Short mmCIF file of C-alpha atoms and ligand atoms in Angstrom, two decimals:
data_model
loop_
_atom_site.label_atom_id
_atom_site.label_comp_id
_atom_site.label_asym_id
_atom_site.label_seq_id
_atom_site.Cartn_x
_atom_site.Cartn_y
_atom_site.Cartn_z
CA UNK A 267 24.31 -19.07 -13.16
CA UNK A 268 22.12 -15.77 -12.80
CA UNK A 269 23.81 -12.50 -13.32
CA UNK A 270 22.88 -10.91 -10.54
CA UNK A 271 23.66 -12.53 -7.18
CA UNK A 272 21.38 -12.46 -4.28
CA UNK A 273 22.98 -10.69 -1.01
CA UNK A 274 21.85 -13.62 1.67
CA UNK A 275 22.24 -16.70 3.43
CA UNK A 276 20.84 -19.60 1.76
CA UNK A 277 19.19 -21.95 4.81
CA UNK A 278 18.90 -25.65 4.07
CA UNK A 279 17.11 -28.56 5.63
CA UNK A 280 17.12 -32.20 4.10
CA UNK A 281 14.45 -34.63 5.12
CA UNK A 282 15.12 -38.80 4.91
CA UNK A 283 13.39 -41.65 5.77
CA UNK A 284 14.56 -44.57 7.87
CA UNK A 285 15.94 -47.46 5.26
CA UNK A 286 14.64 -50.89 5.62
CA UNK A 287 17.53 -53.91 4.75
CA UNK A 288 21.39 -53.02 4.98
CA UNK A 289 22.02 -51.66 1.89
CA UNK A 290 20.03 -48.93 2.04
CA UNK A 291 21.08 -48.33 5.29
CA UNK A 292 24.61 -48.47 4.71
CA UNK A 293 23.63 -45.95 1.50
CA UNK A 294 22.21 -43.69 4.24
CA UNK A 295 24.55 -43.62 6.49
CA UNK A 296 27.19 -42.53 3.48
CA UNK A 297 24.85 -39.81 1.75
CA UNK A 298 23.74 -38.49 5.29
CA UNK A 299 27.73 -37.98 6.14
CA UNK A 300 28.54 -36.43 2.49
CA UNK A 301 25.64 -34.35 2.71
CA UNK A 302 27.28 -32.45 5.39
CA UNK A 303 29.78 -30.80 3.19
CA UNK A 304 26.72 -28.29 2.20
CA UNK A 305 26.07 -28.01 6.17
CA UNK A 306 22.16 -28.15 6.40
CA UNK A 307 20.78 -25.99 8.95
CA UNK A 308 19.64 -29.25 10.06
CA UNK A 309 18.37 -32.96 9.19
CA UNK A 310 14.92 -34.71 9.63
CA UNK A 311 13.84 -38.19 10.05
CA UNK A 312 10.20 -39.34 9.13
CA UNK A 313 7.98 -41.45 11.15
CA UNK A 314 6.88 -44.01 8.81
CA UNK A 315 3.87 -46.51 8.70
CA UNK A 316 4.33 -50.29 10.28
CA UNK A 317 4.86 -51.87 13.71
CA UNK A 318 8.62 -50.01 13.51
CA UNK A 319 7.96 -47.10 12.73
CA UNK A 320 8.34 -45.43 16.47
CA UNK A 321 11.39 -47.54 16.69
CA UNK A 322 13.01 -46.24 13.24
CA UNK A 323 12.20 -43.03 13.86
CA UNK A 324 14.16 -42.52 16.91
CA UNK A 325 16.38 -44.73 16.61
CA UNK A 326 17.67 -42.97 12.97
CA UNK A 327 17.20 -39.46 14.41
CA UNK A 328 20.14 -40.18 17.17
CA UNK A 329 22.29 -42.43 15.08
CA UNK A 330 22.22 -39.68 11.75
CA UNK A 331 22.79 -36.56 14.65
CA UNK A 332 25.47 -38.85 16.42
CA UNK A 333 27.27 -39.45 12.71
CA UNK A 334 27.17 -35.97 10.84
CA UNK A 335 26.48 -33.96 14.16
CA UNK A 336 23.41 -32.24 12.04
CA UNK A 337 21.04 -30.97 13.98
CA UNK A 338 18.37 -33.32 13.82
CA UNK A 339 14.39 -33.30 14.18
CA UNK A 340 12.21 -36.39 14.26
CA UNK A 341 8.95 -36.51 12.62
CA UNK A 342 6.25 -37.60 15.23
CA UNK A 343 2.89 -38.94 13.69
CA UNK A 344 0.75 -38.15 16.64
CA UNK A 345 -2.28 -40.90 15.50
CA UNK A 346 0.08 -43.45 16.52
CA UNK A 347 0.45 -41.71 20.59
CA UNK A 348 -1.48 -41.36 23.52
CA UNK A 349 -0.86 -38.12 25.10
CA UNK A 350 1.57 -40.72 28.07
CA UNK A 351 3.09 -42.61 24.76
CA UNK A 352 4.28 -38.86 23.54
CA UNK A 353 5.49 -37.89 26.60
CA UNK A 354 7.15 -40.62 27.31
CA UNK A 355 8.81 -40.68 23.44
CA UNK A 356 9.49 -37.24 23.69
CA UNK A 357 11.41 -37.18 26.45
CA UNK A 358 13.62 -40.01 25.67
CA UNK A 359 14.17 -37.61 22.60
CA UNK A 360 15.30 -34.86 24.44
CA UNK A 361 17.63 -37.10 26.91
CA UNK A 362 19.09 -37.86 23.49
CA UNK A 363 20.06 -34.66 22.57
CA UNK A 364 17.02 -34.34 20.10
CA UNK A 365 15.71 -30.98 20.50
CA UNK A 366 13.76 -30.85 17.53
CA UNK A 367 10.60 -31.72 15.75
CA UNK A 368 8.30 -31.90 13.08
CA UNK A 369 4.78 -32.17 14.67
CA UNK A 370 2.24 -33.92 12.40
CA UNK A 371 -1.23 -35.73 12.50
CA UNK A 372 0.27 -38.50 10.26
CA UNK A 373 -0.86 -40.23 6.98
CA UNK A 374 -2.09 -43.10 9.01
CA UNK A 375 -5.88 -42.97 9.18
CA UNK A 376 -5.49 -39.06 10.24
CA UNK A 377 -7.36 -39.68 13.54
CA UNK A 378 -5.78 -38.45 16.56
CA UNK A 379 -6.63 -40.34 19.65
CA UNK A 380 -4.78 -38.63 22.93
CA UNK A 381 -5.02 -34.91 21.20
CA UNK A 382 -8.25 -32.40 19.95
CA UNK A 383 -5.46 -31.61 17.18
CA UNK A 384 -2.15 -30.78 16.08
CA UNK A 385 -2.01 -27.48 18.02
CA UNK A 386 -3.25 -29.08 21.48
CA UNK A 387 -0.47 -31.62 21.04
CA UNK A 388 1.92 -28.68 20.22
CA UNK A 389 1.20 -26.82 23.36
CA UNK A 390 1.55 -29.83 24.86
CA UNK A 391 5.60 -30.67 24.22
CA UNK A 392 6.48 -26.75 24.50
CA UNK A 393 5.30 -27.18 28.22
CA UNK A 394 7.86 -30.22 28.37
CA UNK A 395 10.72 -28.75 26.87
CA UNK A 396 11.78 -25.90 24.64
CA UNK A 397 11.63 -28.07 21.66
CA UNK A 398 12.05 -26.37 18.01
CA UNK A 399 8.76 -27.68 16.59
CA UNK A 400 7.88 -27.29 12.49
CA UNK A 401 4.76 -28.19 11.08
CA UNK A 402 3.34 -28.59 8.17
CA UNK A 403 1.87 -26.39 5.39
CA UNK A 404 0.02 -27.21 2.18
CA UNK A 405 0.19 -24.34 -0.67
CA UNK A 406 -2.73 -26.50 -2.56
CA UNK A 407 -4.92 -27.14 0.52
CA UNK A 408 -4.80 -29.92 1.90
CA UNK A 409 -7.15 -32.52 0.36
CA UNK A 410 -9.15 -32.76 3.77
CA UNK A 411 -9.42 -29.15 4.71
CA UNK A 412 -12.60 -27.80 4.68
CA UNK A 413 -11.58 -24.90 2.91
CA UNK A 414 -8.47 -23.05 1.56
CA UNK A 415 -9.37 -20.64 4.77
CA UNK A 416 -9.65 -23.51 7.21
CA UNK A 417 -6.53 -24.81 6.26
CA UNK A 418 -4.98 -21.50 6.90
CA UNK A 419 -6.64 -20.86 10.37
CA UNK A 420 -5.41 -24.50 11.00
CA UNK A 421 -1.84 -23.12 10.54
CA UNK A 422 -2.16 -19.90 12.49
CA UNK A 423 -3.51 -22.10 15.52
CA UNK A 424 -0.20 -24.68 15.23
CA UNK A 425 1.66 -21.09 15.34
CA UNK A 426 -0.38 -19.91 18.45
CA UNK A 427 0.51 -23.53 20.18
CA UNK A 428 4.19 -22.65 19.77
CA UNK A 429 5.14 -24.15 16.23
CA UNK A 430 8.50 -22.26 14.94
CA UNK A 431 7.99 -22.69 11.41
CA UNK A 432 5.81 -24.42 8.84
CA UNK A 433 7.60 -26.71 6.05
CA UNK A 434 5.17 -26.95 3.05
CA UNK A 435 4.38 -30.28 0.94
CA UNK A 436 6.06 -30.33 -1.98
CA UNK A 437 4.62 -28.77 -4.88
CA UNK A 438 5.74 -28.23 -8.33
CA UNK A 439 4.56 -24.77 -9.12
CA UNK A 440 6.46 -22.16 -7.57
CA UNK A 441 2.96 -19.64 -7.92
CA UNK A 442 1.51 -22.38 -5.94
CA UNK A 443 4.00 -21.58 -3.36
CA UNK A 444 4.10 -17.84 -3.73
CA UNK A 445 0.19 -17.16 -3.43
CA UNK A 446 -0.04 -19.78 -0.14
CA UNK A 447 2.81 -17.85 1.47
CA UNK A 448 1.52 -14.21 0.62
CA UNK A 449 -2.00 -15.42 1.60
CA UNK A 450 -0.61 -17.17 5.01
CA UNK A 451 1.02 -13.90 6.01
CA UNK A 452 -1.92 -11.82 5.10
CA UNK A 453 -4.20 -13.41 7.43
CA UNK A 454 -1.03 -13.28 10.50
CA UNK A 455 0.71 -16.49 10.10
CA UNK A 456 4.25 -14.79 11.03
CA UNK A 457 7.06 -18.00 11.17
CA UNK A 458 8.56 -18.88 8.26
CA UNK A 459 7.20 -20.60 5.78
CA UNK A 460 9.63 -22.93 4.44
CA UNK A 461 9.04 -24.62 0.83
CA UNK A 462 9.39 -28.38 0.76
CA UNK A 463 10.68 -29.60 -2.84
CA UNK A 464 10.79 -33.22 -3.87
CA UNK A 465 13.35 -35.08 -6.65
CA UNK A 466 10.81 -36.76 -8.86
CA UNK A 467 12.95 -40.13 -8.39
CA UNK A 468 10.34 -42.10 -10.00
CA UNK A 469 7.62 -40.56 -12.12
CA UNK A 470 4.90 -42.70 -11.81
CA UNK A 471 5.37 -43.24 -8.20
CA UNK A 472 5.13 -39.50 -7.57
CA UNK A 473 1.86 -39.01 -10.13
CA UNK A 474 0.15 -41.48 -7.57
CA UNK A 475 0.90 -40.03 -4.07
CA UNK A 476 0.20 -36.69 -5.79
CA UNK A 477 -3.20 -37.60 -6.40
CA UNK A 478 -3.64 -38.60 -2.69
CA UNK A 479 -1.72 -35.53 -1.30
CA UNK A 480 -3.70 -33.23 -3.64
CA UNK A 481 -0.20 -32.01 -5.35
CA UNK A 482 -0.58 -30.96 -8.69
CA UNK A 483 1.88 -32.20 -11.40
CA UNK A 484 2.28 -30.03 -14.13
CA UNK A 485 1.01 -31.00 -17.67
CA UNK A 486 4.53 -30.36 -19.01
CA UNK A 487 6.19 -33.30 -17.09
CA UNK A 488 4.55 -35.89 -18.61
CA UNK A 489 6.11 -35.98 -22.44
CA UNK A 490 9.45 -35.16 -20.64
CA UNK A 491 9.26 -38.45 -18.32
CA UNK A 492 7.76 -40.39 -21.12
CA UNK A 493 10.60 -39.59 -22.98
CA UNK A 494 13.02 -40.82 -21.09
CA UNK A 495 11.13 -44.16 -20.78
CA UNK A 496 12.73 -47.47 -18.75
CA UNK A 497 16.64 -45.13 -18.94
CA UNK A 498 16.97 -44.63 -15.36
CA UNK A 499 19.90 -42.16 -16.37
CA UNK A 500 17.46 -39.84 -18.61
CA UNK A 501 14.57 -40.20 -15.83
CA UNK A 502 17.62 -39.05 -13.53
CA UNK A 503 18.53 -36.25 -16.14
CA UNK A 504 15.18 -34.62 -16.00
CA UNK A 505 14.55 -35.02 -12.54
CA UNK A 506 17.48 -32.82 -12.00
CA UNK A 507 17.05 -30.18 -14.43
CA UNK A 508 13.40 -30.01 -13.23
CA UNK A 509 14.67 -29.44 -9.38
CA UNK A 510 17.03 -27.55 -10.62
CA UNK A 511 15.00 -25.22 -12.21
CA UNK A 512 12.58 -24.87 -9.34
CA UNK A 513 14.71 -24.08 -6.40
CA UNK A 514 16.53 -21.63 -8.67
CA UNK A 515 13.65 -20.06 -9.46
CA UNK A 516 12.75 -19.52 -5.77
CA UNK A 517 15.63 -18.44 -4.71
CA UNK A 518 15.87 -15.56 -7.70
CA UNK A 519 12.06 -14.81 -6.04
CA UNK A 520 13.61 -13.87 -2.75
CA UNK A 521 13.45 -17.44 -1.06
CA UNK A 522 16.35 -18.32 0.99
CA UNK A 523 15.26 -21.56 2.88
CA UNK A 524 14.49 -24.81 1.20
CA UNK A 525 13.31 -27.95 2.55
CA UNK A 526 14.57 -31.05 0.52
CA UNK A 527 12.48 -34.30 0.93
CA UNK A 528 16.01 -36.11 -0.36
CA UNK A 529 13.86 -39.66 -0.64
CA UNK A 530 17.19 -40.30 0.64
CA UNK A 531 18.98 -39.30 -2.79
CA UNK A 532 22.35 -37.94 -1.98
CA UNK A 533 22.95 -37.06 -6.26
CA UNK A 534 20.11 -34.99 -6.96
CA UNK A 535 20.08 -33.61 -3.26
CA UNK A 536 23.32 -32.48 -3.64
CA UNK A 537 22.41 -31.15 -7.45
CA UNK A 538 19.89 -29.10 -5.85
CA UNK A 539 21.67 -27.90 -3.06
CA UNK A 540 24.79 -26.68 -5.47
CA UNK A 541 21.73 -24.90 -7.70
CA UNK A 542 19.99 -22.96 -4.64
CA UNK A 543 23.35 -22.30 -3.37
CA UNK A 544 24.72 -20.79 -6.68
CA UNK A 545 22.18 -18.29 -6.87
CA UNK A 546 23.46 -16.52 -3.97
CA UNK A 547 26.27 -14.31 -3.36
CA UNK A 548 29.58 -16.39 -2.64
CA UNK A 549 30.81 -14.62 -0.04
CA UNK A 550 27.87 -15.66 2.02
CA UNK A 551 27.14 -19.11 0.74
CA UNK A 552 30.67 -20.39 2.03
CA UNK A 553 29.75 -18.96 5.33
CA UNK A 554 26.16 -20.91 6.43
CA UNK A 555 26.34 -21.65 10.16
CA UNK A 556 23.76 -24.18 11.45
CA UNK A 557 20.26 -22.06 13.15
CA UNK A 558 20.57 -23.93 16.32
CA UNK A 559 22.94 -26.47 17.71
P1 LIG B 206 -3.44 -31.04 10.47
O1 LIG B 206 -2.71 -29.78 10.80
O2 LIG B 206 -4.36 -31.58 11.49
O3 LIG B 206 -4.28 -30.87 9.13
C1 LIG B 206 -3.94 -30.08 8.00
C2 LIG B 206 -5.21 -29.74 7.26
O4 LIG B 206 -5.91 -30.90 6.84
C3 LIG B 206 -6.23 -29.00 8.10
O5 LIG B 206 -6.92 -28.10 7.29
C4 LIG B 206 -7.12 -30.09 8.65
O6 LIG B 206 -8.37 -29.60 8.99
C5 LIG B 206 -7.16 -31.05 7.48
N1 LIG B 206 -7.24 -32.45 7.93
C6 LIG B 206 -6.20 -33.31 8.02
N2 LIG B 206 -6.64 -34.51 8.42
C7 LIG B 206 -7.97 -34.41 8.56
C8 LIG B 206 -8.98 -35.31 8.94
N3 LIG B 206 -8.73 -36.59 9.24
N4 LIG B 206 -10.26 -34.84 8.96
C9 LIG B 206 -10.53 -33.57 8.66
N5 LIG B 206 -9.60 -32.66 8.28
C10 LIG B 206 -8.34 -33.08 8.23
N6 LIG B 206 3.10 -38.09 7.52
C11 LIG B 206 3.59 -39.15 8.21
O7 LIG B 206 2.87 -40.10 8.48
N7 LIG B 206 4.92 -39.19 8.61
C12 LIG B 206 5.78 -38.16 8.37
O8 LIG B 206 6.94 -38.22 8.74
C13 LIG B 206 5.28 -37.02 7.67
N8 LIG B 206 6.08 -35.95 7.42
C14 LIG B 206 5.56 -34.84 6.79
C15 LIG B 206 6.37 -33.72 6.62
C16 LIG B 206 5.88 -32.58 6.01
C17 LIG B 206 6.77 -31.36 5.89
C18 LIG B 206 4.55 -32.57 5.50
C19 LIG B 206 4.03 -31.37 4.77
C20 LIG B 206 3.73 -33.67 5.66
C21 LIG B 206 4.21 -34.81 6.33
N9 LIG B 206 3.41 -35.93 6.56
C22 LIG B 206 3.92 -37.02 7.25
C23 LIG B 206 2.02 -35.97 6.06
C24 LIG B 206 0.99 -35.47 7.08
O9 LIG B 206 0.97 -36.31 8.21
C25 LIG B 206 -0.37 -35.46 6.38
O10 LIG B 206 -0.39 -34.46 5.40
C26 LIG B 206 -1.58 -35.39 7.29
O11 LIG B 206 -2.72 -35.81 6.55
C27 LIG B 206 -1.88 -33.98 7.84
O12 LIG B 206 -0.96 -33.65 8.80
P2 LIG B 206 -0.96 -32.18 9.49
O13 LIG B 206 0.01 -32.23 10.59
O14 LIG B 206 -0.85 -31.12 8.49
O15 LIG B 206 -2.45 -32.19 10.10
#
């Protein structure tokens, strides 16, 4: 616990992906509903790869809003829509009661076919509906920009389409995170930028998709996941302390919103959670009302 207690209101989102096979849906289903006890500001689903992934998307967006009442926002991939398919998916969305989303090209082959980008399709589901629309950020570039100042004036043109707020890839370096945000502002991005922080649930796993999502893993990780070897408990141990560690360390640096991509891990979500949460003044933290219902 830090001595001196930040005067705020902690804001947090949790991100999970639709479960394939009934176990892990059943496992979802029960962490989603005792997740609620730290009432997120509100819940996302991601839109996965495969024929299902439309299907999954929606379909665990209403069922996770209609269980813990969370505000929920669906991840749309836009390379798998037309601009009719979006439409059409967005406003069965809406009828719903899904009012929010997290706009994104997608991993998938990252070519759009009904939109000139992310911002076009942007300004195109504000003109449906009032949607609450967050996009994404990268505080290491991401690995396709151009430049670290492309990828910037790509963000400032999602915020000029209408996006709300940016959530950032995860990253493991808070200065990472600092400089982007200080740098985004600078040159007039003025939403929030929200950080995105990841459990490392399985080491090796995340040193891969790093590499592809141009995340950086710091050298220091390494001995302290090799060390804990095949012990799923010690990996667990060190996953946590590492989370831990960062989001308390943001929150000390005046960061009150965190974005937790929970891989749908309820234990180390909630370990995080309790460690943002601590670092803020009591009085407030009991009192966190969702942003919008
Ligand atoms: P953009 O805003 O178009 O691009 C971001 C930057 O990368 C720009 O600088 C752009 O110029 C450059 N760029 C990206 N693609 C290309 C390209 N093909 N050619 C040239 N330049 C390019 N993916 C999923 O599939 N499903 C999800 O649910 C999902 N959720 C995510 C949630 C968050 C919070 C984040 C940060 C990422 C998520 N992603 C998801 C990953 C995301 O789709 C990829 O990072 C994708 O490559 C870029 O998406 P974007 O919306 O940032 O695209």
């Amino acid at each position: 616990m830090s001595a001196a207690k930040i005067i705020d209101e902690p804001i947090v989102s949790v991100e999970y992906f639709p479960p394939k096979g009934l176990s892990a849906e059943r496992s979802l289903m029960t962490g989603a509903h005792a997740l609620r006890r730290f009432s997120p500001a509100y819940q996302t689903v991601t839109f996965g790869a495969g024929g299902s992934a439309i299907e999954g998307s929606f379909d665990w967006s209403v069922s996770l809003q209609n269980l813990n009442e969370v505000p929920t926002a669906t991840h749309i991939a836009l390379g798998h829509f037309t601009r009719d398919s979006l439409v059409k998916f967005a406003e069965d969305l809406w009828e719903q009661g899904i009012k929010r989303l997290v706009v994104l090209r997608g991993d998938a082959g990252g070519q759009l076919a009904g939109f000139d980008s992310v911002a076009d399709a942007i300004a195109a589901l504000k003109l449906l509906h009032p949607f609450d629309i967050s996009v994404a950020a990268y505080p290491e570039v991401h690995p396709l920009a151009q430049s670290r100042q492309a990828d910037i004036a790509n963000l400032i043109a999602k915020q000029d389409a209408g996006a709300n707020r940016a959530i950032t890839q995860y990253f493991f370096n808070n200065e990472d995170f600092y400089r982007f945000r200080d740098e985004a502002e600078r040159k007039g991005f003025r939403r929030d930028i929200v950080p995105g922080v990841i459990p490392i649930t399985n080491f090796q796993r995340i040193v891969e998709f790093s590499e592809k999502c141009g995340a950086s893993i710091p050298d220091r990780f390494h001995p302290l996941f090799e060390a804990a070897g095949n012990d799923r408990a010690r990996h667990s141990d060190v996953a946590r302390r590492l989370i831990e560690e960062q989001v308390r360390d943001l929150a000390q640096n005046g960061v009150n919103q965190l974005h937790i991509y929970t891989l749908n891990r309820v234990d180390l979500t909630a370990d995080a959670i309790r460690a943002f949460n601590d670092e803020f003044d009591d009085s407030v933290a009991e009192f966190r009302p969702a942003l919008v219902g």
